[in-house]
Amino acid sequence: MPEPASDNRTQSGGARAWWMWIIATSFLLFLFNLQTGYNIINRSLARDLSLTVPQVSVVASVYTAVFGLCQIFSGPVLDRFGIRYVIPCAILTVTLGAFVLAHAQSFAMVIVAQIIMAIGAIFGFVGAGFVGGEWFGSIKFGFMFGLVQSAAAFGAFFGGNLINELLESYHWRDIIQGFTYVGLLLTAIAFLFLRDRNHPSDVSLSFRTGIVKELITVLGIRQIWLATLIGSVLFGGLLSLAVVWASKVIHSYGMEPARANRASLVIWLGCGFGAGVMDLLSRSLKSRKLALLINAAVFALALLLLLYFPCNFYIASVLSFVIGFSSAAHMLAFTMAAEMVPCSLEGTSAAITNSGLYLVSALMITLPGYLLPHTGHLTLADFQWALMPIWVMTVASIGLCLFFLHDTFKDNSRDT
């Protein structure tokens, strides 16, 4: 008789496993830099298409809404159909969205492009993590997922700077069109080489019945909600500071904008290093929960220092690195969620966790903007007030998880 799938998935895959992981992670880097590229080129795009500031904001919110709503279904789809055809089709979908964006002549076309890209993008992060779990075994699920986040963080740091340089020499349409060529090449590679280690077609339930049942099963595990809560706060804090607010806080200390931006970008470097070692740290402590709570506490302390300790460029850079490194502990939320479910539901648990992280991060990015006074000149005191809810949410989640979150390392780490 064939071995159960759960047994297969505790084994490592070797060179072929790394090839599968590289293909899936390349898709994540592709779509991550495409979205980063949009953030960089949106001013030029708005000028060429005569878009207003509210319309530019609507475009971003449409992508967020579609991604957040559809993300929860990506895990069940991967659990049922595997990676062989789902990920290549997802890459092709994102590439189609990039093509529409590169040739957009109106606000409506930009909206359509964002919707198409968001639908394909839901399989990026979860898909790369799914490949790591399937091809390297469940015992390495957390470590491989951490490497995925490391790749995304480093990609944001280097890719964003590269696109910014290219925009000085090339039109934004040429840059996005370049993404479509890369996407087509990556689609062909994925179709030719990407394979499943197991056979998802052996599932007997129907697609619709299975999707609903899997979602209900995973959502019914209360501990996943707690793990997702603290993971969401850390991930939301990471994005809120790295994408929008850290550079503004550092600039408010009197630093010139260019240096403030460089100091805030170090957050991504910290996250890249942290995500790569977070699983190893939890294993050395023999506790997922302890590693998660310690890093959450460090994140809260570093945020306070950034807000209230007088910063020069070097101090700000060190604090940015610490914020990025400690916030990378949100990856342990994926690990804990996966350890709370059977191997067959790892993709579903990852999708639900990622959906929670994404939705909470959207709130944490926009909330400070509502709390800031509507004046031309913002002071450090204004940012201290506006960003304090992030600190409060972090401390509150630490308190809740300290008393109610169960550790998964000893009982469900699958290292036996």
Short mmCIF file of C-alpha atoms in Angstrom, two decimals:
data_model
loop_
_atom_site.label_atom_id
_atom_site.label_comp_id
_atom_site.label_asym_id
_atom_site.label_seq_id
_atom_site.Cartn_x
_atom_site.Cartn_y
_atom_site.Cartn_z
CA MET A 1 0.00 0.00 0.00
CA PRO A 2 1.23 3.54 -0.61
CA GLU A 3 2.39 5.59 2.34
CA PRO A 4 0.03 8.18 3.77
CA ALA A 5 0.56 11.68 2.51
CA SER A 6 1.39 12.87 6.00
CA ASP A 7 4.35 10.51 6.11
CA ASN A 8 5.66 11.66 2.76
CA ARG A 9 5.54 15.21 3.84
CA THR A 10 7.91 14.70 6.74
CA GLN A 11 10.76 13.90 4.33
CA SER A 12 13.14 16.35 2.67
CA GLY A 13 13.19 16.69 -1.09
CA GLY A 14 16.79 17.46 -2.07
CA ALA A 15 17.84 19.34 -5.20
CA ARG A 16 14.50 18.95 -6.97
CA ALA A 17 12.71 20.37 -3.95
CA TRP A 18 14.91 23.47 -4.09
CA TRP A 19 14.11 23.86 -7.79
CA MET A 20 10.36 23.76 -7.05
CA TRP A 21 10.85 26.29 -4.24
CA ILE A 22 12.90 28.63 -6.44
CA ILE A 23 10.19 28.67 -9.12
CA ALA A 24 7.40 29.41 -6.62
CA THR A 25 9.44 32.03 -4.76
CA SER A 26 10.39 33.70 -8.06
CA PHE A 27 6.66 34.18 -8.66
CA LEU A 28 6.37 35.87 -5.26
CA LEU A 29 9.30 38.18 -6.04
CA PHE A 30 7.77 38.93 -9.45
CA LEU A 31 4.41 40.03 -8.12
CA PHE A 32 5.90 41.69 -5.03
CA ASN A 33 8.16 43.89 -7.16
CA LEU A 34 5.32 44.52 -9.61
CA GLN A 35 3.20 45.92 -6.81
CA THR A 36 6.17 47.82 -5.39
CA GLY A 37 6.73 49.15 -8.88
CA TYR A 38 3.16 50.43 -9.01
CA ASN A 39 3.73 52.32 -5.76
CA ILE A 40 6.76 53.97 -7.33
CA ILE A 41 5.28 54.76 -10.74
CA ASN A 42 1.80 55.84 -9.61
CA ARG A 43 2.69 59.54 -9.70
CA SER A 44 3.80 59.29 -13.33
CA LEU A 45 0.79 57.12 -14.15
CA ALA A 46 -1.60 59.60 -12.52
CA ARG A 47 -0.05 62.46 -14.49
CA ASP A 48 -0.28 60.67 -17.84
CA LEU A 49 -3.86 59.46 -17.32
CA SER A 50 -5.03 62.64 -15.55
CA LEU A 51 -6.02 60.75 -12.41
CA THR A 52 -6.91 62.62 -9.24
CA VAL A 53 -5.39 61.81 -5.84
CA PRO A 54 -8.66 60.14 -4.69
CA GLN A 55 -8.64 57.97 -7.82
CA VAL A 56 -5.06 56.85 -7.13
CA SER A 57 -6.17 55.93 -3.60
CA VAL A 58 -9.17 54.01 -4.97
CA VAL A 59 -6.88 51.97 -7.21
CA ALA A 60 -4.80 50.87 -4.21
CA SER A 61 -7.88 50.10 -2.13
CA VAL A 62 -9.42 47.99 -4.93
CA TYR A 63 -6.32 45.80 -5.04
CA THR A 64 -6.35 45.46 -1.25
CA ALA A 65 -10.05 44.61 -1.12
CA VAL A 66 -9.93 42.00 -3.89
CA PHE A 67 -6.78 40.44 -2.48
CA GLY A 68 -8.13 40.32 1.06
CA LEU A 69 -11.48 38.81 0.04
CA CYS A 70 -10.02 36.19 -2.32
CA GLN A 71 -6.94 35.26 -0.28
CA ILE A 72 -8.83 32.96 2.06
CA PHE A 73 -9.71 30.64 -0.85
CA SER A 74 -6.13 30.21 -2.10
CA GLY A 75 -5.18 27.63 0.52
CA PRO A 76 -8.13 25.29 -0.07
CA VAL A 77 -7.55 25.52 -3.84
CA LEU A 78 -3.89 24.55 -3.39
CA ASP A 79 -4.82 21.77 -0.94
CA ARG A 80 -7.23 20.32 -3.53
CA PHE A 81 -5.48 20.92 -6.84
CA GLY A 82 -1.81 21.28 -5.91
CA ILE A 83 0.80 23.55 -7.45
CA ARG A 84 1.36 22.05 -10.91
CA TYR A 85 -1.36 24.03 -12.69
CA VAL A 86 -2.56 26.51 -10.07
CA ILE A 87 0.68 28.47 -9.74
CA PRO A 88 1.45 28.70 -13.51
CA CYS A 89 -2.12 29.93 -14.10
CA ALA A 90 -1.69 32.43 -11.26
CA ILE A 91 1.55 33.75 -12.79
CA LEU A 92 -0.18 34.10 -16.16
CA THR A 93 -3.07 35.96 -14.50
CA VAL A 94 -0.74 38.46 -12.83
CA THR A 95 1.11 38.87 -16.14
CA LEU A 96 -2.19 39.62 -17.89
CA GLY A 97 -2.92 42.26 -15.27
CA ALA A 98 0.51 43.82 -15.86
CA PHE A 99 -0.16 43.88 -19.62
CA VAL A 100 -3.48 45.68 -19.08
CA LEU A 101 -1.78 48.17 -16.76
CA ALA A 102 1.04 48.85 -19.24
CA HIS A 103 -1.54 49.69 -21.93
CA ALA A 104 -4.10 51.42 -19.70
CA GLN A 105 -5.59 54.59 -21.15
CA SER A 106 -8.19 55.32 -18.48
CA PHE A 107 -9.03 55.02 -14.80
CA ALA A 108 -11.32 52.06 -15.54
CA MET A 109 -8.53 50.12 -17.25
CA VAL A 110 -6.22 50.68 -14.28
CA ILE A 111 -8.94 49.32 -11.97
CA VAL A 112 -9.41 46.24 -14.18
CA ALA A 113 -5.63 45.67 -14.18
CA GLN A 114 -5.48 45.82 -10.39
CA ILE A 115 -8.37 43.35 -10.03
CA ILE A 116 -6.72 40.87 -12.39
CA MET A 117 -3.36 41.14 -10.65
CA ALA A 118 -4.92 40.77 -7.20
CA ILE A 119 -6.71 37.55 -8.20
CA GLY A 120 -3.47 35.99 -9.40
CA ALA A 121 -1.43 37.38 -6.50
CA ILE A 122 -3.41 35.47 -3.84
CA PHE A 123 -1.39 32.36 -4.74
CA GLY A 124 2.02 34.05 -4.41
CA PHE A 125 2.98 34.05 -0.74
CA VAL A 126 0.79 31.11 0.27
CA GLY A 127 1.86 29.16 -2.82
CA ALA A 128 5.56 29.56 -2.06
CA GLY A 129 4.95 28.46 1.52
CA PHE A 130 2.86 25.54 0.33
CA VAL A 131 5.69 24.37 -1.93
CA GLY A 132 8.11 24.47 1.00
CA GLY A 133 5.81 22.36 3.13
CA GLU A 134 5.10 19.86 0.38
CA TRP A 135 8.62 19.36 -0.95
CA PHE A 136 10.69 19.80 2.22
CA GLY A 137 8.32 18.11 4.65
CA SER A 138 6.16 19.48 7.43
CA ILE A 139 9.05 19.51 9.88
CA LYS A 140 10.69 22.25 7.76
CA PHE A 141 7.45 24.09 6.95
CA GLY A 142 8.20 27.02 9.27
CA PHE A 143 11.82 27.35 8.20
CA MET A 144 10.99 27.33 4.49
CA PHE A 145 8.13 29.79 5.01
CA GLY A 146 10.62 32.04 6.79
CA LEU A 147 12.93 31.90 3.79
CA VAL A 148 10.00 32.93 1.60
CA GLN A 149 9.45 36.03 3.72
CA SER A 150 13.19 36.74 3.70
CA ALA A 151 13.16 36.66 -0.09
CA ALA A 152 10.16 39.02 -0.17
CA ALA A 153 11.80 41.46 2.27
CA PHE A 154 15.13 41.55 0.48
CA GLY A 155 13.27 41.83 -2.81
CA ALA A 156 11.41 44.88 -1.51
CA PHE A 157 14.68 46.53 -0.48
CA PHE A 158 16.69 45.92 -3.65
CA GLY A 159 13.86 45.75 -6.20
CA GLY A 160 12.29 49.00 -5.05
CA ASN A 161 15.59 50.86 -5.37
CA LEU A 162 16.20 49.34 -8.81
CA ILE A 163 12.77 50.33 -10.13
CA ASN A 164 13.27 53.82 -8.72
CA GLU A 165 16.53 54.11 -10.70
CA LEU A 166 14.95 52.72 -13.88
CA LEU A 167 12.15 55.29 -13.69
CA GLU A 168 14.74 58.03 -14.22
CA SER A 169 15.66 56.60 -17.64
CA TYR A 170 12.55 54.76 -18.83
CA HIS A 171 8.84 55.51 -19.13
CA TRP A 172 6.63 53.77 -16.59
CA ARG A 173 4.85 51.87 -19.39
CA ASP A 174 8.17 50.40 -20.52
CA ILE A 175 8.95 49.24 -16.99
CA ILE A 176 5.56 47.53 -16.56
CA GLN A 177 5.83 46.05 -20.06
CA GLY A 178 9.16 44.59 -18.98
CA PHE A 179 7.33 42.84 -16.14
CA THR A 180 5.01 41.18 -18.68
CA TYR A 181 7.99 39.65 -20.51
CA VAL A 182 9.39 38.34 -17.23
CA GLY A 183 5.95 37.00 -16.32
CA LEU A 184 5.59 35.11 -19.60
CA LEU A 185 9.03 33.55 -19.16
CA LEU A 186 8.24 32.56 -15.57
CA THR A 187 4.88 31.12 -16.66
CA ALA A 188 6.59 28.91 -19.23
CA ILE A 189 9.17 27.71 -16.68
CA ALA A 190 6.45 26.92 -14.15
CA PHE A 191 4.33 24.99 -16.68
CA LEU A 192 7.34 22.98 -17.79
CA PHE A 193 8.94 22.14 -14.44
CA LEU A 194 6.59 22.70 -11.50
CA ARG A 195 5.23 19.46 -10.07
CA ASP A 196 3.38 18.18 -7.00
CA ARG A 197 5.08 15.70 -4.73
CA ASN A 198 1.74 14.24 -3.68
CA HIS A 199 -1.45 13.66 -5.65
CA PRO A 200 -4.16 16.19 -4.74
CA SER A 201 -6.56 14.58 -7.21
CA ASP A 202 -7.02 11.67 -4.79
CA VAL A 203 -9.45 13.78 -2.70
CA SER A 204 -12.97 12.35 -2.84
CA LEU A 205 -15.04 15.37 -1.80
CA SER A 206 -16.40 17.75 -4.39
CA PHE A 207 -14.64 21.07 -4.86
CA ARG A 208 -17.34 23.31 -3.37
CA THR A 209 -18.16 20.96 -0.50
CA GLY A 210 -14.46 20.47 0.26
CA ILE A 211 -13.66 24.18 0.22
CA VAL A 212 -16.44 25.03 2.67
CA LYS A 213 -15.65 22.09 4.92
CA GLU A 214 -11.94 22.90 5.07
CA LEU A 215 -12.55 26.57 5.80
CA ILE A 216 -15.04 25.76 8.56
CA THR A 217 -12.67 23.19 10.05
CA VAL A 218 -9.72 25.57 10.24
CA LEU A 219 -11.75 28.62 11.27
CA GLY A 220 -13.23 26.57 14.09
CA ILE A 221 -9.82 26.22 15.77
CA ARG A 222 -9.77 29.09 18.27
CA GLN A 223 -6.01 28.90 18.82
CA ILE A 224 -5.45 29.80 15.16
CA TRP A 225 -7.33 33.04 15.80
CA LEU A 226 -4.98 33.91 18.66
CA ALA A 227 -1.85 33.08 16.69
CA THR A 228 -3.18 35.10 13.77
CA LEU A 229 -3.97 38.02 16.10
CA ILE A 230 -0.43 38.58 17.32
CA GLY A 231 1.00 37.72 13.90
CA SER A 232 -1.32 40.29 12.32
CA VAL A 233 -0.28 43.01 14.73
CA LEU A 234 3.42 42.39 14.04
CA PHE A 235 2.90 42.18 10.27
CA GLY A 236 0.64 45.23 10.29
CA GLY A 237 3.22 47.15 12.31
CA LEU A 238 5.92 46.10 9.86
CA LEU A 239 4.01 47.30 6.80
CA SER A 240 2.68 50.42 8.47
CA LEU A 241 6.17 51.56 9.43
CA ALA A 242 8.14 50.29 6.44
CA VAL A 243 5.73 51.45 3.74
CA VAL A 244 4.49 54.76 5.14
CA TRP A 245 5.28 56.03 8.59
CA ALA A 246 8.85 55.26 9.71
CA SER A 247 10.46 57.62 7.23
CA LYS A 248 8.09 60.39 8.28
CA VAL A 249 8.84 59.86 11.98
CA ILE A 250 12.60 59.88 11.34
CA HIS A 251 12.27 62.98 9.15
CA SER A 252 10.43 64.74 11.99
CA TYR A 253 13.64 64.57 14.06
CA GLY A 254 15.15 67.04 11.59
CA MET A 255 16.77 64.56 9.21
CA GLU A 256 16.68 65.31 5.49
CA PRO A 257 14.08 63.23 3.56
CA ALA A 258 16.59 61.19 1.54
CA ARG A 259 18.48 60.02 4.63
CA ALA A 260 15.22 59.36 6.48
CA ASN A 261 14.06 57.16 3.61
CA ARG A 262 17.32 55.20 3.61
CA ALA A 263 17.13 54.67 7.36
CA SER A 264 13.53 53.43 7.14
CA LEU A 265 14.38 50.97 4.34
CA VAL A 266 16.60 49.13 6.83
CA ILE A 267 13.35 47.74 8.27
CA TRP A 268 13.18 45.43 5.25
CA LEU A 269 16.74 44.26 5.83
CA GLY A 270 15.90 43.43 9.44
CA CYS A 271 12.79 41.57 8.37
CA GLY A 272 14.74 39.62 5.78
CA PHE A 273 17.29 38.43 8.33
CA GLY A 274 14.68 37.84 11.03
CA ALA A 275 12.34 35.76 8.87
CA GLY A 276 15.21 33.49 7.90
CA VAL A 277 16.16 32.62 11.48
CA MET A 278 12.87 32.86 13.36
CA ASP A 279 12.01 29.17 13.02
CA LEU A 280 15.51 28.22 14.20
CA LEU A 281 15.15 30.58 17.15
CA SER A 282 11.87 29.00 18.19
CA ARG A 283 13.44 25.56 17.95
CA SER A 284 16.41 26.60 20.07
CA LEU A 285 13.97 27.92 22.70
CA LYS A 286 11.80 24.80 22.19
CA SER A 287 8.80 27.11 22.12
CA ARG A 288 6.95 28.86 19.29
CA LYS A 289 4.98 30.91 21.80
CA LEU A 290 7.99 32.17 23.73
CA ALA A 291 9.84 33.20 20.58
CA LEU A 292 6.73 35.01 19.32
CA LEU A 293 6.09 36.88 22.57
CA ILE A 294 9.73 37.87 23.13
CA ASN A 295 9.96 39.36 19.65
CA ALA A 296 6.62 41.12 20.06
CA ALA A 297 7.93 42.72 23.26
CA VAL A 298 11.14 43.78 21.49
CA PHE A 299 9.07 45.25 18.67
CA ALA A 300 6.98 47.27 21.14
CA LEU A 301 10.12 48.58 22.88
CA ALA A 302 11.85 49.48 19.61
CA LEU A 303 8.74 51.34 18.43
CA LEU A 304 8.68 53.37 21.64
CA LEU A 305 12.35 54.25 21.22
CA LEU A 306 11.79 55.28 17.61
CA LEU A 307 8.96 57.57 18.69
CA TYR A 308 10.49 59.09 21.82
CA PHE A 309 14.29 58.68 21.72
CA PRO A 310 16.13 61.46 19.82
CA CYS A 311 17.39 59.83 16.62
CA ASN A 312 20.27 60.50 14.29
CA PHE A 313 20.74 58.48 11.10
CA TYR A 314 22.64 55.64 12.76
CA ILE A 315 20.33 55.26 15.76
CA ALA A 316 17.31 55.35 13.45
CA SER A 317 18.88 52.70 11.22
CA VAL A 318 19.59 50.40 14.19
CA LEU A 319 16.05 50.82 15.53
CA SER A 320 14.65 50.19 12.04
CA PHE A 321 16.64 46.97 11.82
CA VAL A 322 15.38 45.84 15.24
CA ILE A 323 11.78 46.67 14.27
CA GLY A 324 12.10 44.67 11.06
CA PHE A 325 13.87 41.73 12.72
CA SER A 326 11.42 41.40 15.63
CA SER A 327 8.33 41.91 13.47
CA ALA A 328 9.47 38.96 11.34
CA ALA A 329 8.20 36.77 14.19
CA HIS A 330 4.81 37.04 12.48
CA MET A 331 6.05 34.09 10.42
CA LEU A 332 5.66 31.91 13.51
CA ALA A 333 1.90 32.50 13.27
CA PHE A 334 1.97 30.49 10.02
CA THR A 335 4.06 27.79 11.67
CA MET A 336 1.76 27.51 14.68
CA ALA A 337 -1.36 27.48 12.49
CA ALA A 338 0.12 24.68 10.36
CA GLU A 339 0.97 22.69 13.49
CA MET A 340 -2.64 22.93 14.66
CA VAL A 341 -4.07 21.20 11.58
CA PRO A 342 -3.45 17.99 9.58
CA CYS A 343 -0.90 18.17 6.76
CA SER A 344 -3.73 18.17 4.22
CA LEU A 345 -4.98 21.51 5.60
CA GLU A 346 -1.64 23.35 5.83
CA GLY A 347 -2.45 25.41 2.73
CA THR A 348 -5.84 26.37 4.14
CA SER A 349 -4.33 27.37 7.50
CA ALA A 350 -1.70 29.48 5.73
CA ALA A 351 -4.33 31.22 3.56
CA ILE A 352 -6.54 32.05 6.53
CA THR A 353 -3.57 33.33 8.52
CA ASN A 354 -2.30 35.41 5.61
CA SER A 355 -5.77 36.84 5.00
CA GLY A 356 -5.93 37.95 8.63
CA LEU A 357 -2.47 39.48 8.43
CA TYR A 358 -3.33 41.35 5.27
CA LEU A 359 -6.65 42.76 6.48
CA VAL A 360 -5.27 43.91 9.84
CA SER A 361 -2.24 45.48 8.14
CA ALA A 362 -4.56 47.52 5.91
CA LEU A 363 -6.17 48.93 9.08
CA MET A 364 -2.83 49.65 10.74
CA ILE A 365 -1.49 51.44 7.67
CA THR A 366 -4.49 53.76 7.34
CA LEU A 367 -5.35 54.36 11.02
CA PRO A 368 -2.46 56.77 11.77
CA GLY A 369 -3.52 58.90 8.82
CA TYR A 370 -6.95 59.42 10.36
CA LEU A 371 -5.42 60.36 13.71
CA LEU A 372 -3.00 62.94 12.32
CA PRO A 373 -4.16 66.56 12.31
CA HIS A 374 -5.04 67.93 8.89
CA THR A 375 -2.35 70.58 8.82
CA GLY A 376 0.46 71.32 6.44
CA HIS A 377 3.27 70.81 8.96
CA LEU A 378 3.30 67.69 11.13
CA THR A 379 5.45 67.50 14.24
CA LEU A 380 7.03 64.58 16.08
CA ALA A 381 4.31 64.88 18.72
CA ASP A 382 1.68 64.38 16.01
CA PHE A 383 3.30 61.13 14.89
CA GLN A 384 3.73 59.96 18.48
CA TRP A 385 -0.02 60.30 19.00
CA ALA A 386 -0.99 58.78 15.65
CA LEU A 387 1.26 55.71 15.96
CA MET A 388 0.52 54.96 19.61
CA PRO A 389 -2.42 52.64 18.67
CA ILE A 390 0.11 50.30 17.02
CA TRP A 391 1.99 50.07 20.32
CA VAL A 392 -1.24 49.57 22.28
CA MET A 393 -2.42 46.81 19.93
CA THR A 394 0.94 45.06 20.23
CA VAL A 395 0.95 45.15 24.03
CA ALA A 396 -2.69 44.05 24.22
CA SER A 397 -2.05 41.08 21.89
CA ILE A 398 0.98 40.09 23.98
CA GLY A 399 -1.20 40.04 27.08
CA LEU A 400 -3.93 37.96 25.47
CA CYS A 401 -1.54 35.43 23.97
CA LEU A 402 0.53 35.19 27.15
CA PHE A 403 -2.46 33.81 29.03
CA PHE A 404 -4.53 32.08 26.35
CA LEU A 405 -2.30 31.00 23.43
CA HIS A 406 -1.13 27.37 23.63
CA ASP A 407 2.36 26.47 22.50
CA THR A 408 2.46 24.07 19.56
CA PHE A 409 6.13 23.09 19.55
CA LYS A 410 6.07 20.08 21.88
CA ASP A 411 2.71 18.64 20.87
CA ASN A 412 2.51 19.34 17.14
CA SER A 413 5.96 20.20 15.81
CA ARG A 414 6.12 16.89 13.89
CA ASP A 415 9.77 16.46 14.63
CA THR A 416 9.47 12.88 15.70
#
